[in-house]
Tab-separated table of C-alpha atoms (C1' of nucleotides) in Angstrom:
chain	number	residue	atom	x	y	z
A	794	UNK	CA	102.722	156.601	186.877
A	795	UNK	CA	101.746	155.452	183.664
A	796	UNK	CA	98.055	156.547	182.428
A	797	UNK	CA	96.119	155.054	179.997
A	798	UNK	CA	94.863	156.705	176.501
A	799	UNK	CA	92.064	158.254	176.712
A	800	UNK	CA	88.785	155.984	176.186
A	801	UNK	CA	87.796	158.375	173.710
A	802	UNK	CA	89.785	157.202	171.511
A	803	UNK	CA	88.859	153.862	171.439
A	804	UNK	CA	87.496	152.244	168.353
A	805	UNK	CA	83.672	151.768	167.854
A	806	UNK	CA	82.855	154.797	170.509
A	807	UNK	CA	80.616	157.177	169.709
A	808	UNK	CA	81.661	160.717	169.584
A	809	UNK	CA	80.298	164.670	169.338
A	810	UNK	CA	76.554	164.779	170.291
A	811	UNK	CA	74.286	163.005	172.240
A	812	UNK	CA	70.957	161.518	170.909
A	813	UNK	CA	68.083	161.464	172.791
A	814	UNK	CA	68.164	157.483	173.128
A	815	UNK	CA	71.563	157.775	174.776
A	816	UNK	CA	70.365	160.587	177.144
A	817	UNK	CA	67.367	158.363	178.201
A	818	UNK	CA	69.623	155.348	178.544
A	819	UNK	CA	72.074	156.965	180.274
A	820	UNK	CA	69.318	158.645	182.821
A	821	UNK	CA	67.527	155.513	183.625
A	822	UNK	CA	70.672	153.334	184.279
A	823	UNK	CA	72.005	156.443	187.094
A	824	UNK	CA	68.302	156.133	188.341
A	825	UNK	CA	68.706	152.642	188.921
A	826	UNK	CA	72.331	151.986	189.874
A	827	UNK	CA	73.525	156.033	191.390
A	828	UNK	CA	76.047	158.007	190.074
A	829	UNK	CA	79.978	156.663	189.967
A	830	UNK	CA	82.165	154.209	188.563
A	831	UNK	CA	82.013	155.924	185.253
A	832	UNK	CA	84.907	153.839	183.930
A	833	UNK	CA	82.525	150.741	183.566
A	834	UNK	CA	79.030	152.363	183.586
A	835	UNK	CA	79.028	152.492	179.671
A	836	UNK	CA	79.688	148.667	179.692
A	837	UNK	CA	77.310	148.157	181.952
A	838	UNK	CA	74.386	150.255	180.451
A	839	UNK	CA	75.061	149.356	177.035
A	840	UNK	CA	76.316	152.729	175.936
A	841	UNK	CA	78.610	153.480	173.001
A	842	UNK	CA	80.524	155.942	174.981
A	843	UNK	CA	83.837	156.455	177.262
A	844	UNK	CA	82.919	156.516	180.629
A	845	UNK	CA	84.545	160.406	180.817
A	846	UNK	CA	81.402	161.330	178.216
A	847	UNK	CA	78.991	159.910	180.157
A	848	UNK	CA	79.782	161.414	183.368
A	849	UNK	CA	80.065	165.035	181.537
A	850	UNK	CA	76.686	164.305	180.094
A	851	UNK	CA	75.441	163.493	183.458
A	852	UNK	CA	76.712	166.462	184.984
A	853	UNK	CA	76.379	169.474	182.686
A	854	UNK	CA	73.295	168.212	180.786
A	855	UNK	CA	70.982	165.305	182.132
A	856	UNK	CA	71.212	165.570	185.879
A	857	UNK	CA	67.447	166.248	187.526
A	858	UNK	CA	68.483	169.328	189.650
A	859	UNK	CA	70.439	171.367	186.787
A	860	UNK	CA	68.700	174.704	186.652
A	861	UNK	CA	67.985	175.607	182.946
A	862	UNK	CA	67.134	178.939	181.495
A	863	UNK	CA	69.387	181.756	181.693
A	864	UNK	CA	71.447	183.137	184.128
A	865	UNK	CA	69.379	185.929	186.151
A	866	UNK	CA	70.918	189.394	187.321
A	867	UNK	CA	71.632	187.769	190.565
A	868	UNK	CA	73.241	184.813	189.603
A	869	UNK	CA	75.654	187.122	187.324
A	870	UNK	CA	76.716	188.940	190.788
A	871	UNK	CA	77.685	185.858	192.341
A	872	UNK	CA	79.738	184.742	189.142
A	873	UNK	CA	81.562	187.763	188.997
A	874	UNK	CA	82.147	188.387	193.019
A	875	UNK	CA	83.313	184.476	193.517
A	876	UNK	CA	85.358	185.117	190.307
A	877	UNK	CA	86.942	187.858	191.834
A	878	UNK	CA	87.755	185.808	195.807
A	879	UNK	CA	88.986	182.234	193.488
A	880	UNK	CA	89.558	182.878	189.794
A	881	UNK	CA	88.786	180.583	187.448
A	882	UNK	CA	87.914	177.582	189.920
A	883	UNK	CA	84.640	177.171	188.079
A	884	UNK	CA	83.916	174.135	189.955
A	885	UNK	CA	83.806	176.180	193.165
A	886	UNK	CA	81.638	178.615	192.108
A	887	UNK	CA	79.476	175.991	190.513
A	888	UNK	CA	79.049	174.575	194.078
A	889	UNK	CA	77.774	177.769	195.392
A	890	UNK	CA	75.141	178.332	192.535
A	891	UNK	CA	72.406	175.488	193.392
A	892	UNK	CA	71.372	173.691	189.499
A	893	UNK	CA	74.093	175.140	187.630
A	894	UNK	CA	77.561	173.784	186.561
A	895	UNK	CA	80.550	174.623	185.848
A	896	UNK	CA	80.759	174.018	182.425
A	897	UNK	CA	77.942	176.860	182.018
A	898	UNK	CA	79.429	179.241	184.406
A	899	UNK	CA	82.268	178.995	182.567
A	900	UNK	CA	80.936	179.549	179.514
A	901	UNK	CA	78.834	181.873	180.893
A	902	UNK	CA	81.939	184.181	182.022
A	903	UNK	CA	83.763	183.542	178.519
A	904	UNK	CA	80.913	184.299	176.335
A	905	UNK	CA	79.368	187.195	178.708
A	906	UNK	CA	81.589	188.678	181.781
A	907	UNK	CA	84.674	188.767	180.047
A	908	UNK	CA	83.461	190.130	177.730
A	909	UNK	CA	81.297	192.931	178.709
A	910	UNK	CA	84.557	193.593	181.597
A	911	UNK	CA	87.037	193.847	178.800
A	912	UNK	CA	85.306	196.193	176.464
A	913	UNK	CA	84.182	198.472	179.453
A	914	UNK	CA	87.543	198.686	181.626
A	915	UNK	CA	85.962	201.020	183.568
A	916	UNK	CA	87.472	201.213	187.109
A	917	UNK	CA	84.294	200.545	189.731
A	918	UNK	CA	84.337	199.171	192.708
A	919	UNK	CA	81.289	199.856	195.307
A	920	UNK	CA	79.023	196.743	195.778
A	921	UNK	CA	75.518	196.569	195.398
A	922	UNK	CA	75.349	197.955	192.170
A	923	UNK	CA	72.946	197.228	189.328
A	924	UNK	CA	73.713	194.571	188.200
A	925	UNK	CA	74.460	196.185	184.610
A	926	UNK	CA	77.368	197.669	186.302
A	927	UNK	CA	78.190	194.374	187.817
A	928	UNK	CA	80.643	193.300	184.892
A	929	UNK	CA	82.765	196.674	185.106
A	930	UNK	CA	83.099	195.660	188.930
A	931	UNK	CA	84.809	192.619	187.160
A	932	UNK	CA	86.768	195.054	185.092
A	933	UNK	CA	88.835	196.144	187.537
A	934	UNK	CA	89.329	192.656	188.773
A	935	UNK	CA	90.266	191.576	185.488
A	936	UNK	CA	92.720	194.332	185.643
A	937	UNK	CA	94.422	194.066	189.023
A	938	UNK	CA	93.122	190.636	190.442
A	939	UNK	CA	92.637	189.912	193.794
A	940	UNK	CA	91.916	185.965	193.590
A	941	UNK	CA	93.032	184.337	196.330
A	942	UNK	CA	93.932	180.845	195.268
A	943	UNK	CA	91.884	177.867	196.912
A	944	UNK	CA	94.415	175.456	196.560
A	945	UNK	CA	96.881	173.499	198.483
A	946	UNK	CA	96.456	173.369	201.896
A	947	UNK	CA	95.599	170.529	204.164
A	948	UNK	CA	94.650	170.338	207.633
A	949	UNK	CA	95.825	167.901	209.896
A	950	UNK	CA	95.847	169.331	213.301
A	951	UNK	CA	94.056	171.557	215.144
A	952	UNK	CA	94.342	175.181	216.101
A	953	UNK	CA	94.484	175.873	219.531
A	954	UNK	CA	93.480	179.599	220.508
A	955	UNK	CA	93.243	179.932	223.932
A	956	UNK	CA	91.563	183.241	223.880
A	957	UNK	CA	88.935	182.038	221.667
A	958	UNK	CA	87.855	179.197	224.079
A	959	UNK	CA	87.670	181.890	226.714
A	960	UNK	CA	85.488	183.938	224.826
A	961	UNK	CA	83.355	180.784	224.266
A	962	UNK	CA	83.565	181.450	220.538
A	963	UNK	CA	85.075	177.871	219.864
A	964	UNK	CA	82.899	174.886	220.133
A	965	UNK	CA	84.306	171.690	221.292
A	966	UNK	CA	83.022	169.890	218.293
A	967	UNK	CA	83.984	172.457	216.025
A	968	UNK	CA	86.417	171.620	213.354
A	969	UNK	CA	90.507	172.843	213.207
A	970	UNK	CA	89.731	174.457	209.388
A	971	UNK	CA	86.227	175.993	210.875
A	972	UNK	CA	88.245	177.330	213.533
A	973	UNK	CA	90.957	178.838	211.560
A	974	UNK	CA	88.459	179.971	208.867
A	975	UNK	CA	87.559	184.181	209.743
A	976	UNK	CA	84.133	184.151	207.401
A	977	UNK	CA	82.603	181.080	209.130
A	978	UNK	CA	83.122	182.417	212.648
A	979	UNK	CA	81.967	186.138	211.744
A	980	UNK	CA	79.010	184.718	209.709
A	981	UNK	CA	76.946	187.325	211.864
A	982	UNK	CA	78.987	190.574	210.760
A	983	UNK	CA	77.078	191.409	207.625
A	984	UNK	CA	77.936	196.026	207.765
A	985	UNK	CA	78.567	198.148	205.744
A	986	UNK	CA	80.101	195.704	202.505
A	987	UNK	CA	82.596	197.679	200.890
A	988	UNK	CA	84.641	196.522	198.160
A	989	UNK	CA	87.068	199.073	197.643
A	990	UNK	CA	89.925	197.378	199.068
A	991	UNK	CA	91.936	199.192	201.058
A	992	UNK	CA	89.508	201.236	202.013
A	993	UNK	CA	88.005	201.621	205.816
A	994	UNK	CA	84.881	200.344	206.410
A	995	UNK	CA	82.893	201.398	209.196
A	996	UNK	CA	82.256	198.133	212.094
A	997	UNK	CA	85.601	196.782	211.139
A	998	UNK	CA	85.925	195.852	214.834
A	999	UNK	CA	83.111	193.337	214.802
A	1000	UNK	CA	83.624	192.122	211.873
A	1001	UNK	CA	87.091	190.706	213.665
A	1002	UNK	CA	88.009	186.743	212.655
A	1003	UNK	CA	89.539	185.009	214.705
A	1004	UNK	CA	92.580	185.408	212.746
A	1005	UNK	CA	92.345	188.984	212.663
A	1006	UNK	CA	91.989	188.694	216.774
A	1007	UNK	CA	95.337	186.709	216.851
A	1008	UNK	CA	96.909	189.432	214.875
A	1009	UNK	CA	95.776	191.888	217.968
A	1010	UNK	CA	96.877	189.962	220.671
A	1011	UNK	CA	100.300	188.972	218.069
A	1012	UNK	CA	102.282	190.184	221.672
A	1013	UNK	CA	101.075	188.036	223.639
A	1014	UNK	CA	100.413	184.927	221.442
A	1015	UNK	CA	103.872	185.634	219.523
A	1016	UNK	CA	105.146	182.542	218.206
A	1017	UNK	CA	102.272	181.185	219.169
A	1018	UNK	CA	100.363	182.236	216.347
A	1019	UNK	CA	99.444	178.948	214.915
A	1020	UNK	CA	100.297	176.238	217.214
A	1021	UNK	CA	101.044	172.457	216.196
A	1022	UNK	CA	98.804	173.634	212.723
A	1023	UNK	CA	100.101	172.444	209.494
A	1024	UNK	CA	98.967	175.396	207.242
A	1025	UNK	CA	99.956	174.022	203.974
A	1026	UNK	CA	99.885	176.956	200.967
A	1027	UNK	CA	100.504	176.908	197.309
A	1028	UNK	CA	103.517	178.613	195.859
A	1029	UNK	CA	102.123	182.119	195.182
A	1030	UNK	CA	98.793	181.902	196.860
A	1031	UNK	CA	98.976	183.975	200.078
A	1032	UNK	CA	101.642	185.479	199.134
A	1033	UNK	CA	100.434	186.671	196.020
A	1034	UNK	CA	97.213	187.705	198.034
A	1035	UNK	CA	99.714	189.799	200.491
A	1036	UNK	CA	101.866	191.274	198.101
A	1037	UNK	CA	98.987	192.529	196.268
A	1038	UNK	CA	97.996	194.270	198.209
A	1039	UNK	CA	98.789	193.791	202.054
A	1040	UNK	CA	101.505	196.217	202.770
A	1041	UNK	CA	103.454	196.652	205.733
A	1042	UNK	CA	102.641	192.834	206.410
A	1043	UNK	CA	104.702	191.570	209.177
A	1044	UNK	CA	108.194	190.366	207.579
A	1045	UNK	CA	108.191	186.903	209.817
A	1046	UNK	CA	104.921	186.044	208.367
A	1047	UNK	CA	105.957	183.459	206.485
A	1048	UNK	CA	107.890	181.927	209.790
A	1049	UNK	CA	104.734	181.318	211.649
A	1050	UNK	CA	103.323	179.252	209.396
A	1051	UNK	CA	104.052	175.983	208.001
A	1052	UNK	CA	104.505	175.569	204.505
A	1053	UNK	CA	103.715	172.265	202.445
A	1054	UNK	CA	102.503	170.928	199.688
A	1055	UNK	CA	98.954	170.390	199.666
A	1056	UNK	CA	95.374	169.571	198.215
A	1057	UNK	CA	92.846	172.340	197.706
A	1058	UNK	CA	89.883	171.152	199.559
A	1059	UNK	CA	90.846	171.830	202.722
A	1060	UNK	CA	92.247	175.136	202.092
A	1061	UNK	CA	89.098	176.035	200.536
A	1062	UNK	CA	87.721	175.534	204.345
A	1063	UNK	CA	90.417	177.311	205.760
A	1064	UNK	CA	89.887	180.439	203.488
A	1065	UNK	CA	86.443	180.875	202.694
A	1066	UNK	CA	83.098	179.878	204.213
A	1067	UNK	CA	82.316	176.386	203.734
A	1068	UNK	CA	80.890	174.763	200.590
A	1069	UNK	CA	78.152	173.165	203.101
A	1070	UNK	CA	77.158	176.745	204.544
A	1071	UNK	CA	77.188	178.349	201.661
A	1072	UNK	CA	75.309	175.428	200.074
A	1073	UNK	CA	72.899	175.621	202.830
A	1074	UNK	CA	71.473	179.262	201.934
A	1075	UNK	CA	68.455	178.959	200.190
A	1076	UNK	CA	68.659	182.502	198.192
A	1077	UNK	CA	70.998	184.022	196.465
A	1078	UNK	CA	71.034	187.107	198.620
A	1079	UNK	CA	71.898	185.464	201.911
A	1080	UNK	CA	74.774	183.627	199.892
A	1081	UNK	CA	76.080	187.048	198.509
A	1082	UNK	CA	75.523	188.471	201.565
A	1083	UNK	CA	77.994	185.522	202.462
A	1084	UNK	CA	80.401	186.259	200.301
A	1085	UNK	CA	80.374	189.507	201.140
A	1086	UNK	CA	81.537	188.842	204.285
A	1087	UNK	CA	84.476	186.864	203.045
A	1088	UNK	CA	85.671	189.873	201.189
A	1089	UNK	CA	85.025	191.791	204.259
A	1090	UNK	CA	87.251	189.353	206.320
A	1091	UNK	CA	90.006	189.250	203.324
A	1092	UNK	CA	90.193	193.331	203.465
A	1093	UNK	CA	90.499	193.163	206.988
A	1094	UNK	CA	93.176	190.947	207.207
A	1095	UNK	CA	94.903	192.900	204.564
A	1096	UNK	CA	94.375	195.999	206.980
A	1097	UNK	CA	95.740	194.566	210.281
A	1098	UNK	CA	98.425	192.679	209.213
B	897	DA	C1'	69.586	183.711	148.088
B	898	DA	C1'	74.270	182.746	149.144
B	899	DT	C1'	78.153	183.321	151.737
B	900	DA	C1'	80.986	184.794	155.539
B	901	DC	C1'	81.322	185.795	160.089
B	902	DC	C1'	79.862	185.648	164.925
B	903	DT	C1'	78.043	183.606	169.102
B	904	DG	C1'	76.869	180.280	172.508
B	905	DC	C1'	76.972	175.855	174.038
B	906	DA	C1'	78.172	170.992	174.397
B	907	DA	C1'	81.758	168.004	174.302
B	908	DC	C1'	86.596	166.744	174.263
B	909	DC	C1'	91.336	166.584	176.036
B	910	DG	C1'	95.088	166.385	179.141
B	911	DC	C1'	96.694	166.782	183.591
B	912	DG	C1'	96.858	166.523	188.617
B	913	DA	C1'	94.782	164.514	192.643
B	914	DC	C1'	93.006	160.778	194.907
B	915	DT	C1'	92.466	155.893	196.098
B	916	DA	C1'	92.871	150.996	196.369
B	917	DG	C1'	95.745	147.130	196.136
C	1052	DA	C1'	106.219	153.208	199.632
C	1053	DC	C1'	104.924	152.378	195.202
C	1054	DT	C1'	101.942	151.675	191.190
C	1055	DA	C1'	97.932	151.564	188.351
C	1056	DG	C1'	93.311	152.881	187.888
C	1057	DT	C1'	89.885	156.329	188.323
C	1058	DC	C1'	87.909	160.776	189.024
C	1059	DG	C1'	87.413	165.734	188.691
C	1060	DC	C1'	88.838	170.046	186.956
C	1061	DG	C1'	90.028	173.746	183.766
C	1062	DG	C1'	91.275	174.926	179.122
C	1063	DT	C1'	90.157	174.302	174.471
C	1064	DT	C1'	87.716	172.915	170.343
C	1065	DG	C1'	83.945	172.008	167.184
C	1066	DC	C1'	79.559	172.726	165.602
C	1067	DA	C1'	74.891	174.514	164.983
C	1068	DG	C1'	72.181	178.429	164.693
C	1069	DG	C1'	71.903	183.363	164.159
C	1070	DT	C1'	73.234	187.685	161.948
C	1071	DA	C1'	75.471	190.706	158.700
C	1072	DT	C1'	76.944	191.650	154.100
DNA sequence: AATACCTGCAACCGCGACTAG
DNA sequence: ACTAGTCGCGGTTGCAGGTAT
């Protein structure tokens, strides 16, 4: 499909900085008239611009809930843990800091993580460390990472686990991904959060998915594993995940799932704890304590299967 | 004081995904 | 089903201010 030059390069548009008239203009008109239909919105508010500058302005600079100042201790710890479950999906990990964007996290990780990770390269990997330690637990990320991929799935039916509706841990209403997802149905299981991967952690019994539980009933659910469920994965994304470091997973994995091609954002449901959830916490040590658990769930998958 | 180099941040660019017709 | 338009994302670049020489 054909695609248009860039607006930028139109003639008569301004370029590079912003001036302060342009920020207010720009501010008042998404007061008045809401965010969207960038293409036009210069047109409309009598801006000089491409509508791809103004909604970057927007976003990384004028918007009323972006958090300025710098990024605190525990903000860094997120960065670097979400870093380490999705790689450079700085969007993602945007969503799950409250006021900050991507743009900043991103610089943020070039200017300062990376950094700090790749001069240290010291191999660390216990959790709940000062947070001046935090960047060598990137270190070893950065060395051997462990990113699993939030991209290309799409869910279009649900998943029906008997056993789970038995144990009354599936609500009627509850959605196919939420269903499928480990972290949003363990949310409770918050023990013993060690990142050493591979490594045995103590509770890993309750800190079961449901995933994991179809793995321990795999005899009796067999082919059953995921019924009439189109799990759609990217080329390289679980099984990058599992041949990291999953060994001994089951050779007819890949048979009991359907492969397609796919969009991210429902994969991101299917793997992690939702956007909204996480989104919802109104501290950043409930949402580590979040992702935490997703790590948790990701090493005990590793483990079983 | 002048210059070179470094750092951090804002903005740009190109591409893939999504959507409406 | 196809196409064109639009949006959103991640990588990259450019520039201003700070620091070292």
């Amino acid at each position: 499909m054909g695609r248009k030059p860039c607006c930028s390069k139109e003639a008569g548009l301004n370029r590079g900085a912003w001036s302060s008239m342009e920020d207010q203009i720009l501010t008042e008109y998404i007061k008045l008239h809401g965010e969207g239909k960038w293409r036009g919105l210069p047109q409309r508010a009598g801006l000089r611009r491409c509508g791809k500058s103004c909604r970057l302005r927007w976003l990384n600079y004028l918007r009323p809930t972006i958090k300025r100042g710098n990024i605190t201790p525990e903000e860094e710890d997120l960065i670097i843990r979400l870093h380490s479950l999705l790689g450079n999906r700085w969007a993602l990990i945007a969503g799950r800091l409250p006021g900050r964007t991507d743009n900043e996290i991103k610089n943020y990780w070039h200017t300062k993580i990376a950094k700090t990770a790749k001069a240290q390269q010291i191999p660390n990997v216990t959790t709940n460390q000062p947070i001046s330690e935090a960047a060598q637990l990137h270190s070893t990320a950065a060395i051997k990472p462990r990113v699993v991929r939030t991209k290309a799935t799409r869910c279009t039916k649900a998943v029906i686990i008997p056993f789970l509706a038995q144990d009354g841990l599936v609500h009627n209403n509850e959605p196919a991904a939420a269903v499928a997802a480990g972290p949003t149905t363990s949310r409770s299981s918050m023990v013993d959060h060690d990142h050493e991967y591979g490594k045995t952690s103590a509770g890993t019994e309750s800190l079961l998915s449901p995933l994991m539980m179809i793995s321990e009933k795999e005899n009796e659910m067999s082919c059953s594993f995921i019924r009439d469920f189109d799990f759609e994965l990217e080329e390289h994304l679980l099984s990058d995940f599992f041949n990291e470091d999953l060994v001994g997973f089951p050779s007819d994995f890949g048979n009991r799932v359907e492969i397609n091609d796919a969009s991210r954002k429902s994969e991101e449901k299917l793997l992690l704890t939702s956007e909204d959830e996480l989104l919802d916490c109104s501290d950043l040590q409930t949402m580590a304590a979040l992702i935490d658990s997703d790590l948790d769930w990701l090493q005990v998958l590793s483990k079983t299967l």
